[in-house]
Coordinates of C-alpha atoms and ligand atoms in Angstrom, one line a residue:
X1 CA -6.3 -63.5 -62.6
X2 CA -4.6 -66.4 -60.1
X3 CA -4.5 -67.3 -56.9
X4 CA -3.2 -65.8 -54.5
X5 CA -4.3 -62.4 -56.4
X6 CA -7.7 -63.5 -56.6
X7 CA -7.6 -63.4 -52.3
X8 CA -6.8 -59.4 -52.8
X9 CA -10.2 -59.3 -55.0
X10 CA -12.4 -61.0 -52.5
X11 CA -11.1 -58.7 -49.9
X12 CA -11.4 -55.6 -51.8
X13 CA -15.3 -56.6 -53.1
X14 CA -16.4 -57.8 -49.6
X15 CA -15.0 -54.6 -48.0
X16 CA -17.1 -52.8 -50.8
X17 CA -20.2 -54.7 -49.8
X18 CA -19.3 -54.0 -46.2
X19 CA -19.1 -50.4 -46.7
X20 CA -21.5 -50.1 -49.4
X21 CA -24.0 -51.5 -47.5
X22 CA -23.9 -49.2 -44.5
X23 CA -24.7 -46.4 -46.9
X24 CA -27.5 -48.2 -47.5
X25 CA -26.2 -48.8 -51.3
X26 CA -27.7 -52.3 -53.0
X27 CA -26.5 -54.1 -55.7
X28 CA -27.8 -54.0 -59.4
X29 CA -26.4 -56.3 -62.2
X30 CA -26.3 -54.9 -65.6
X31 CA -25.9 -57.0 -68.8
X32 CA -22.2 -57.5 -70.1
X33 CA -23.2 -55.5 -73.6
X34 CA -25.9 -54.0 -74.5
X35 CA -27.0 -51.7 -77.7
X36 CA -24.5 -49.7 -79.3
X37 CA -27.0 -46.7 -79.2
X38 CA -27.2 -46.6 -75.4
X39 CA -23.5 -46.6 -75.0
X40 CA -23.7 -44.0 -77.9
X41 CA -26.1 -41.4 -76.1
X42 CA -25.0 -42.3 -72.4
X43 CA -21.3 -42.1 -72.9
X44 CA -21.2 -39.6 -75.7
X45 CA -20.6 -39.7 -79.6
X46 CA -17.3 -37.8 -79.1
X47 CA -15.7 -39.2 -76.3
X48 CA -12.9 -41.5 -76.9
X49 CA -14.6 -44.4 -75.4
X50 CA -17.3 -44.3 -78.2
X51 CA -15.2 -42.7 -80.8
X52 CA -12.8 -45.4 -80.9
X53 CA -12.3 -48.0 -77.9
X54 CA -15.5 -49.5 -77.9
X55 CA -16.1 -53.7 -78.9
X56 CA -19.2 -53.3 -81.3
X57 CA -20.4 -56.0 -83.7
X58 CA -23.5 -56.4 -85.9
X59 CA -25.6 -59.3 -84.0
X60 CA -26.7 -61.9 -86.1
X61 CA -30.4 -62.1 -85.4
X62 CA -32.8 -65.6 -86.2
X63 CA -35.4 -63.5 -87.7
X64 CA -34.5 -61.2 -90.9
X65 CA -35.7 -58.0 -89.2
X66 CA -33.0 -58.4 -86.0
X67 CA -30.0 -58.9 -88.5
X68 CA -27.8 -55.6 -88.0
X69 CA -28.3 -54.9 -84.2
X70 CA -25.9 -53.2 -83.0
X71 CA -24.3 -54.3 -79.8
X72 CA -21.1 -53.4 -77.7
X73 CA -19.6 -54.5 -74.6
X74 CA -20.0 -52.2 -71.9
X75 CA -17.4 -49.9 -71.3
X76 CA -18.8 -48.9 -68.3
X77 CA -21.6 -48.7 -65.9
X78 CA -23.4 -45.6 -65.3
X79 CA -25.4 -45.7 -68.8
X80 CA -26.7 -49.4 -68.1
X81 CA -27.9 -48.5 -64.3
X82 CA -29.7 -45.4 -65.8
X83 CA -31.2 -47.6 -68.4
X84 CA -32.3 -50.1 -66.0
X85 CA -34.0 -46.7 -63.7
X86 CA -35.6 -45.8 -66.8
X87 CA -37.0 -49.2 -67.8
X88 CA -38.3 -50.4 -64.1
X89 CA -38.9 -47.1 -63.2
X90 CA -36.7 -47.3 -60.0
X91 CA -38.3 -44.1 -58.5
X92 CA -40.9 -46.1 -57.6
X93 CA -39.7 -48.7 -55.7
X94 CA -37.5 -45.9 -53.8
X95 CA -34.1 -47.6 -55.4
X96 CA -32.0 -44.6 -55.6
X97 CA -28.6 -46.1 -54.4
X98 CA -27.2 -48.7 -56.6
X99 CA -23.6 -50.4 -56.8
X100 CA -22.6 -52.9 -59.5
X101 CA -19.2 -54.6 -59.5
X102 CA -18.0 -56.2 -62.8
X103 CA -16.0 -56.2 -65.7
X104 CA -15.9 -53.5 -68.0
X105 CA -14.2 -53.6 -72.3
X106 CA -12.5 -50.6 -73.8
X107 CA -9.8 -51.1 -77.1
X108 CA -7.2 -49.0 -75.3
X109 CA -3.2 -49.9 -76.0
X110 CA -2.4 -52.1 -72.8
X111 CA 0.0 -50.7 -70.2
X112 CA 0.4 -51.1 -66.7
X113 CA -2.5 -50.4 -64.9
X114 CA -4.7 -49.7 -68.4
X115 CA -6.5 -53.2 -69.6
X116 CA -8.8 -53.9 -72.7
X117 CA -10.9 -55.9 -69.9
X118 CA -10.6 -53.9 -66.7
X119 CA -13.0 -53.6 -63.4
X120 CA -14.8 -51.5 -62.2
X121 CA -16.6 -50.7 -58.8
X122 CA -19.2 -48.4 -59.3
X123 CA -22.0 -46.4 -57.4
X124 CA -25.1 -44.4 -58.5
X125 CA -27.2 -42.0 -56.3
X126 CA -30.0 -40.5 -58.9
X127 CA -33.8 -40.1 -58.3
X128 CA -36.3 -37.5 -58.9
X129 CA -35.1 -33.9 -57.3
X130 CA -37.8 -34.5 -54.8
X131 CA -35.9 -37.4 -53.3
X132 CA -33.0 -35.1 -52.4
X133 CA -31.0 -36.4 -55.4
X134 CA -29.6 -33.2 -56.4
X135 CA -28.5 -31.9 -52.6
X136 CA -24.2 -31.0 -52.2
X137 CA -25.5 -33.7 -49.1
X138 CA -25.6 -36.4 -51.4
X139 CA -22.3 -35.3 -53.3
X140 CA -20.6 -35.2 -50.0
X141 CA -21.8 -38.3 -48.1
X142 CA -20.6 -40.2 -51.5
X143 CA -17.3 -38.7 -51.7
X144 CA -17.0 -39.3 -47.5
X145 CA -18.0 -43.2 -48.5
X146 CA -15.4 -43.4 -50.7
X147 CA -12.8 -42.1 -48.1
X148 CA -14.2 -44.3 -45.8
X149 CA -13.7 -47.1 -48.2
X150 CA -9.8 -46.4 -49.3
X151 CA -8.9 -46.3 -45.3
X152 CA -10.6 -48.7 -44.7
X153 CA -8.8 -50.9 -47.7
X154 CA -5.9 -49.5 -45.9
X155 CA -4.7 -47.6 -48.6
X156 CA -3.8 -44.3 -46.9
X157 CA -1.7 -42.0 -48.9
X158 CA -5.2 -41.0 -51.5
X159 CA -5.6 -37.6 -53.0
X160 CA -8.9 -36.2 -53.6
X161 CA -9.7 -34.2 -56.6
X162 CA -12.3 -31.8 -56.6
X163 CA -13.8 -29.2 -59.1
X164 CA -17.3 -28.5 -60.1
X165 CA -17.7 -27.8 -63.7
X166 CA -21.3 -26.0 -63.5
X167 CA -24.1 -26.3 -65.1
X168 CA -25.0 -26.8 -69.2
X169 CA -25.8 -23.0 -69.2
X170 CA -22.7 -21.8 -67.2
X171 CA -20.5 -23.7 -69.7
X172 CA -21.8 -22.0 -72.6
X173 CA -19.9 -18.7 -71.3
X174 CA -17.1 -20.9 -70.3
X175 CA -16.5 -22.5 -73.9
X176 CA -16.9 -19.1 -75.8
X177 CA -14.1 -17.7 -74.0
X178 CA -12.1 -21.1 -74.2
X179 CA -12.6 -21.3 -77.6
X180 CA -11.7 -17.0 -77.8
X181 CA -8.4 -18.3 -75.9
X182 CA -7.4 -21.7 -77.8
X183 CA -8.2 -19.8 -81.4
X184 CA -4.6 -18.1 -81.5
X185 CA -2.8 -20.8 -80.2
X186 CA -4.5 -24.0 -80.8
X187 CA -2.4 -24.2 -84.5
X188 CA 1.1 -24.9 -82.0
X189 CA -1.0 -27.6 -80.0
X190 CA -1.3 -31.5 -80.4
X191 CA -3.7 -32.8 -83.0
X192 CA -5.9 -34.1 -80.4
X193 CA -6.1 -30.7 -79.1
X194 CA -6.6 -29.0 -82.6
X195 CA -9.8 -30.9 -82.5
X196 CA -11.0 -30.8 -79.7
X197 CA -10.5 -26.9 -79.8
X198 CA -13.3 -26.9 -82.5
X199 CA -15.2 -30.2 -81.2
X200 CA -15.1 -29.5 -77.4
X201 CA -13.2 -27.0 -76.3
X202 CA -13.3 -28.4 -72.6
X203 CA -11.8 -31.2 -73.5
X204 CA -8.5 -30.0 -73.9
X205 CA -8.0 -30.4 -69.9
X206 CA -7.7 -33.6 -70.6
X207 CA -4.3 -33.8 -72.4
X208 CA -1.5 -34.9 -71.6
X209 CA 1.5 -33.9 -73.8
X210 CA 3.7 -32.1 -71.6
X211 CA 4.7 -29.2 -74.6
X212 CA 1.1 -27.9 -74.4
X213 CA 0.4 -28.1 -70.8
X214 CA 1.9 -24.2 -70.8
X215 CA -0.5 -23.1 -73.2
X216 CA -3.2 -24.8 -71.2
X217 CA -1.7 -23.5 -67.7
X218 CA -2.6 -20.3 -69.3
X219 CA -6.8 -21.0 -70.4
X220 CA -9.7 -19.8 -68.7
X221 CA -11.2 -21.8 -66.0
X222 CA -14.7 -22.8 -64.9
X223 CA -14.4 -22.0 -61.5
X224 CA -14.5 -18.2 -62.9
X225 CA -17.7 -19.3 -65.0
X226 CA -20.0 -20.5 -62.3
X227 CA -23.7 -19.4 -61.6
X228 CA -24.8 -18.6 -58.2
X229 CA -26.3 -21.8 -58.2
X230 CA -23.4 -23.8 -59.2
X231 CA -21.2 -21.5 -56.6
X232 CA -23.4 -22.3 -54.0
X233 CA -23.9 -26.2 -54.5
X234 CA -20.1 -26.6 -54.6
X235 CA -19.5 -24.1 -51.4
X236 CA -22.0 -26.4 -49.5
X237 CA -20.3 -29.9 -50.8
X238 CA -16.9 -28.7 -49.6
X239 CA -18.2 -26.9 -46.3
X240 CA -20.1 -30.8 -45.6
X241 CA -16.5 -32.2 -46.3
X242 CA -14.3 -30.1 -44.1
X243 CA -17.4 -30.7 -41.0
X244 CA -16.7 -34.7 -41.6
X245 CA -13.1 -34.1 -41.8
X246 CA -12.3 -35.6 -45.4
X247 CA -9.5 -33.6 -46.8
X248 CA -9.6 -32.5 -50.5
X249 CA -8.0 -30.3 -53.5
X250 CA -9.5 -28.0 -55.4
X251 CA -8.1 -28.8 -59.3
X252 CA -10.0 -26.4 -61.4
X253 CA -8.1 -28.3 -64.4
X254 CA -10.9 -31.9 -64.1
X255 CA -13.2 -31.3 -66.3
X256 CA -16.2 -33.9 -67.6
X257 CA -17.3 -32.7 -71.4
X258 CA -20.4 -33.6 -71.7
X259 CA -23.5 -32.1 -71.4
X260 CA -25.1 -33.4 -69.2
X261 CA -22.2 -33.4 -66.8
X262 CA -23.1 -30.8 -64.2
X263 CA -21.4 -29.5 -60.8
X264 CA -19.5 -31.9 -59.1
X265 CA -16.2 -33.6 -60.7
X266 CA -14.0 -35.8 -58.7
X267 CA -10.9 -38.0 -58.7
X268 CA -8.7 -40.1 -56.1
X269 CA -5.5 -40.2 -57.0
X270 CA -2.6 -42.9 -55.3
X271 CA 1.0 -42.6 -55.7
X272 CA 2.2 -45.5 -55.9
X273 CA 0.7 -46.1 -59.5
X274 CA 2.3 -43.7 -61.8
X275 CA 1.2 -42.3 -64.7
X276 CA -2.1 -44.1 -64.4
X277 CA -2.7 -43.2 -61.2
X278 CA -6.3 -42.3 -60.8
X279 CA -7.7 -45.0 -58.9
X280 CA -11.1 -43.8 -59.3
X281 CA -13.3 -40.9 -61.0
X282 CA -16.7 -39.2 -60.9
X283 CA -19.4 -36.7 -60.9
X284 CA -22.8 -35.6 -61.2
X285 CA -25.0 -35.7 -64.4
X286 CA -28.3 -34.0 -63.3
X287 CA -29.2 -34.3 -67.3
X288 CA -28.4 -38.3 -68.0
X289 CA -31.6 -39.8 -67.7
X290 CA -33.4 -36.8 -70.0
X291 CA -30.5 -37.7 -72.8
X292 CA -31.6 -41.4 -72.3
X293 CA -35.8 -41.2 -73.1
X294 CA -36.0 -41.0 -68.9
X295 CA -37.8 -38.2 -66.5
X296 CA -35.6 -35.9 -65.1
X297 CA -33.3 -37.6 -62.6
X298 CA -30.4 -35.8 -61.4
X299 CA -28.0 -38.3 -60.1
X300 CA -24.2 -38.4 -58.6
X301 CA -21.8 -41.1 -59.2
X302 CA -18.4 -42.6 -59.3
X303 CA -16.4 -45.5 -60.9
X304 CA -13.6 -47.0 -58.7
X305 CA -10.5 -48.9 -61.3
X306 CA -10.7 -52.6 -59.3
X307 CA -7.7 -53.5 -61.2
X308 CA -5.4 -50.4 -59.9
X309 CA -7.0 -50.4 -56.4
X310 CA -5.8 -53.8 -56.2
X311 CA -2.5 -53.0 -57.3
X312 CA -2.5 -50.4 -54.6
X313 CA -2.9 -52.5 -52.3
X314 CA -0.3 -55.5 -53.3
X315 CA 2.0 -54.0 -50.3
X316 CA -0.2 -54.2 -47.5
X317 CA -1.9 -57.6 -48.5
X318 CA 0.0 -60.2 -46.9
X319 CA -2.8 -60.1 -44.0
X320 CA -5.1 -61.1 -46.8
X321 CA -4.3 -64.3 -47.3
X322 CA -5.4 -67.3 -46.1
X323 CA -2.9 -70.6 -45.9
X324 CA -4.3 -73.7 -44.6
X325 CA -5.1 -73.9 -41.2
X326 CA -3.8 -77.6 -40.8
X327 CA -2.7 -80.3 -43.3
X328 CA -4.5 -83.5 -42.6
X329 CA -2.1 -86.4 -43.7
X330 CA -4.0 -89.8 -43.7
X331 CA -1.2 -93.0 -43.0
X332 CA -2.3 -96.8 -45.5
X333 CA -5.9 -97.3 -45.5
X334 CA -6.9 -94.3 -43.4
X335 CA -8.5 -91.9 -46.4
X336 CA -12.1 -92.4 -44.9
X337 CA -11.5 -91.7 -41.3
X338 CA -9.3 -88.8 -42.5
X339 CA -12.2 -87.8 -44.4
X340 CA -14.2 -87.7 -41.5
X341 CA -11.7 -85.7 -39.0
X342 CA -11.4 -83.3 -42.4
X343 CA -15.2 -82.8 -42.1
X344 CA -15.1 -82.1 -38.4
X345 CA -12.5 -79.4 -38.4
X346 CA -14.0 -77.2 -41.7
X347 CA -17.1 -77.0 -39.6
X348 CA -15.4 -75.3 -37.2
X349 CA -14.5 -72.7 -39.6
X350 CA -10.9 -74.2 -40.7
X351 CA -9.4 -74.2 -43.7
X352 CA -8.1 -78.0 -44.0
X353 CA -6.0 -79.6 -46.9
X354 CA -6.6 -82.8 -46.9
X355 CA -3.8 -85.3 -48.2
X356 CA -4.1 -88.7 -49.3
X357 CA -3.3 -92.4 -48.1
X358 CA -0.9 -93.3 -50.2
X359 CA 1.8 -90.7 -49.6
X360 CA 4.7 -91.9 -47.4
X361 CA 4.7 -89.7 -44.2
X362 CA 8.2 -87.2 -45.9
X363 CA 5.6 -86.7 -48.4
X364 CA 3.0 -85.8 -46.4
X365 CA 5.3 -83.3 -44.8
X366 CA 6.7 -81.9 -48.1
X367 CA 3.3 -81.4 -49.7
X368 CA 1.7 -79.8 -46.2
X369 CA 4.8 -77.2 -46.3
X370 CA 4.3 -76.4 -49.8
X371 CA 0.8 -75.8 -49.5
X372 CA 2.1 -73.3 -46.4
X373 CA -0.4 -74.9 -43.3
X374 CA 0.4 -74.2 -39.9
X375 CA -0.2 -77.7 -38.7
X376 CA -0.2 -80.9 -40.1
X377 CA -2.3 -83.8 -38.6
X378 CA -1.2 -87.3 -38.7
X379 CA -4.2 -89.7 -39.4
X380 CA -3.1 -93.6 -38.5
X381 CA -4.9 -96.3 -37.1
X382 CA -3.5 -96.1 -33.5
X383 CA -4.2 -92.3 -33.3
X384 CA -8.3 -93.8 -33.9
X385 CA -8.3 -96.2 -32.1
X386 CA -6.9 -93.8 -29.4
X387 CA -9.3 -90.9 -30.4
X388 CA -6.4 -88.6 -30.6
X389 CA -3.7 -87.5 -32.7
X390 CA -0.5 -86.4 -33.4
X391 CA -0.5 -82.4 -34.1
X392 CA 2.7 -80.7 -35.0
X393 CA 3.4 -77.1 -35.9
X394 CA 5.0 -76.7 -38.8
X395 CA 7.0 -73.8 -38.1
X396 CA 8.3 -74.4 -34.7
X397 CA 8.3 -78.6 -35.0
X398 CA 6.6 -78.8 -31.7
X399 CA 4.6 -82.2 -31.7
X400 CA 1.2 -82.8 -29.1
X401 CA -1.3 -85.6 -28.5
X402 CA -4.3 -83.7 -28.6
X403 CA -7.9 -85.4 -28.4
X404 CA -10.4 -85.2 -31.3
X405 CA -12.8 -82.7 -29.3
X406 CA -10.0 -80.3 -28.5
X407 CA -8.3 -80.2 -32.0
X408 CA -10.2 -77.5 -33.5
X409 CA -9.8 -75.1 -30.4
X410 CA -5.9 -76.6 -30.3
X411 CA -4.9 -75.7 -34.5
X412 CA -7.0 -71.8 -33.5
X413 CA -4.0 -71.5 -30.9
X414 CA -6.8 -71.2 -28.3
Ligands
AMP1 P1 -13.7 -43.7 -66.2 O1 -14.9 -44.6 -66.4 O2 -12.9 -43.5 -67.5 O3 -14.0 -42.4 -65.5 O4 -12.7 -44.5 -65.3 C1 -12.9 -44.7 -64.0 C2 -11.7 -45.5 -63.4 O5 -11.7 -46.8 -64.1 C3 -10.4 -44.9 -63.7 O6 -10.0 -44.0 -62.7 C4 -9.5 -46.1 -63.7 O7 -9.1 -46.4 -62.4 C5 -10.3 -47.2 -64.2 N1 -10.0 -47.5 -65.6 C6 -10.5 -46.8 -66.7 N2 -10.1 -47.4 -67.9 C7 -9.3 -48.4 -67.5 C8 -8.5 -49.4 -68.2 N3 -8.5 -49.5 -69.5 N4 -7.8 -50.3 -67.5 C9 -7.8 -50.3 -66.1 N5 -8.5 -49.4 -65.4 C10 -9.2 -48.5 -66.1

């Protein structure tokens, strides 16, 4: 990642902390990799992640008995933050609403918009039911953050996704008859399909190949599977949504396949980013921190793709960033006293390039417009002895004497 990309990340991360924070969210930082086994159970033995796009090694321990740890390199957040509730028991200090922004590693084949090290921007609500963790509230205030987040990145044209893909027990119902449906017809699908049809049937949602998307037009769907309970919860998260005015589609096709994946299932969707155009993906997984040795701990969360959400935004970004503010071009001799007006000007907030005293004044001027400031300042010993200098604006060539104490407010255009 370069400059002047790296400007577009700053914005986007400070805007999340902005945001974040008004939600009351605060940050946690989870290790880069961890053990393979918590990646394992948090992610899922027969997700593709852990079946085959996970960086594992065997560590190589000092001591005999830590030979053959097995670590990977997270390939995302959620199981980490959960780990980290567990083991600091979180409930007690009342930390229920944690963000971490980092990178993530999955062995995928690269493509635009899908990286072996990608980002991600993610958010956890999960606490004891007692904490309100498990209320459609909590569903609907995240999924009104993250609308609040995407306008406010500028990024206006998003699609939100929603489904809710009940509970453990509704979905037992729910995969007989998928499994009823897919039997006669699973033989003419993909191979990826074939096994999930005996694996995890709910997984077949997921595929892409466009010869068995008939066939899967044609499946059973959850929505016609869900418990009173499960009805009601996703009733209340959409009712919440309409009242705060965040628009939304029902897609009855998102599916999570895990277990402990319950009720709510979301995605954002953009455009402009073709195939790969989820920007962002999430849901609740009231079982998570049960699979992981924890107490019950239903929880709600999402994982926002830093890398497309960026690439989302490359159109409106030119706002983003910052050139210099003035090049400061010291003449023979005058490096220290340029120094000096330098140091003046960045305390007033500038951004100041600061040139060097043995460049002849064209080069001064070259270098200044290649580095794109608005101003360039001409440091020589008359100007000191004076206590003012020569100011000229680049882009229009208009030249002023301006003294030292009004330069800042001068360069601001104030
Ligand atoms: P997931 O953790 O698979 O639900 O993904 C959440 C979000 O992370 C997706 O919507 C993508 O925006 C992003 N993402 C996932 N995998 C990759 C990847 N290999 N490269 C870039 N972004 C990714």
């Amino acid at each position: 990642m370069l400059p002047p990309e790296t400007a577009l990340w700053n914005f986007v991360e400070a805007s999340v902390r902005d945001v974040f924070r008004a939600y009351n969210f605060q940050e946690i930082r989870t290790p880069i990799f961890e053990s393979t086994e918590l990646f394992a159970r948090g992610v899922g033995e027969e997700t593709d992640i852990v079946s085959k796009e996970m960086y594992t090694w065997e560590d190589r321990g000092r001591a005999e008995s830590d030979k053959g740890q097995s670590l990977t390199l997270r390939p995302e957040a959620t199981a980490g933050i959960v780990r980290a509730y567990i083991e600091h028991k979180l409930w007690d200090r009342g930390l229920n609403k944690l963000y971490c922004i980092g990178p993530m590693f999955r062995r995928e084949r690269p493509q635009k918009g899908r990286y072996r090290q990608f980002y991600q921007i993610d958010a956890e609500v999960i606490g004891p039911a007692s904490s309100g963790s498990d209320s459609p509230a909590r569903d609907a205030e995240l999924l009104e953050m993250l609308a609040t987040l995407l306008d406010r990145l500028g990024i206006a044209d998003w699609n939100l996704e929603l489904n809710s893909v009940g509970t453990s027990a509704d979905r037992v119902a729910f995969n007989e008859a998928l499994r009823k449906a897919l039997e006669p017809v699973k033989d003419v699908m993909c191979a990826d399909c074939q096994r999930r049809a005996l694996t995890n049937p709910l997984r077949v949602f997921d595929c892409k190949v466009p010869e068995d998307q008939p066939i899967i037009e044609m499946l059973p769907r959850i929505t016609q599977f869900l418990g009173d309970d499960s009805r009601k919860h996703f009733d209340a998260v959409q009712e919440i949504l309409t009242k705060v005015g965040v628009e939304f589609h029902i897609n009855d096709r998102l599916v999570r396949g895990l277990d402990y994946y319950t009720r709510t299932a979301f995605e954002f969707t953009h455009g402009a980013l073709g195939a790969q155009n989820a920007i962002l993906g999430g849901g609740r997984y009231d079982g998570l921190s049960e699979a992981l040795g924890g107490p019950p701990a239903p929880g709600i969360g999402f994982a926002i793709g830093e890398d497309r959400l960026v690439m989302s935004l490359k159109e409106t970004a030119e706002g983003v960033l910052r050139k210099p503010d003035v090049y400061v071009a010291p003449m023979a001799g005058m490096n220290g006293e340029a120094a000096r007006l330098a140091r003046e000007l960045r305390r007033h907030d500038l951004v100041v390039e600061l040139g060097d005293d043995s460049f002849r004044l064209k080069k001064s001027f070259e270098a200044a417009t290649k580095a794109g400031a608005e101003y360039i300042l001409i440091v020589g010993e008359n100007e000191v002895k004076a206590d003012a200098f020569a100011l000229k604006n680049l882009s229009t060539s208009e030249q002023v004497q301006v003294a030292r104490g009004d330069l800042a407010g001068k360069i601001r255009g104030q």
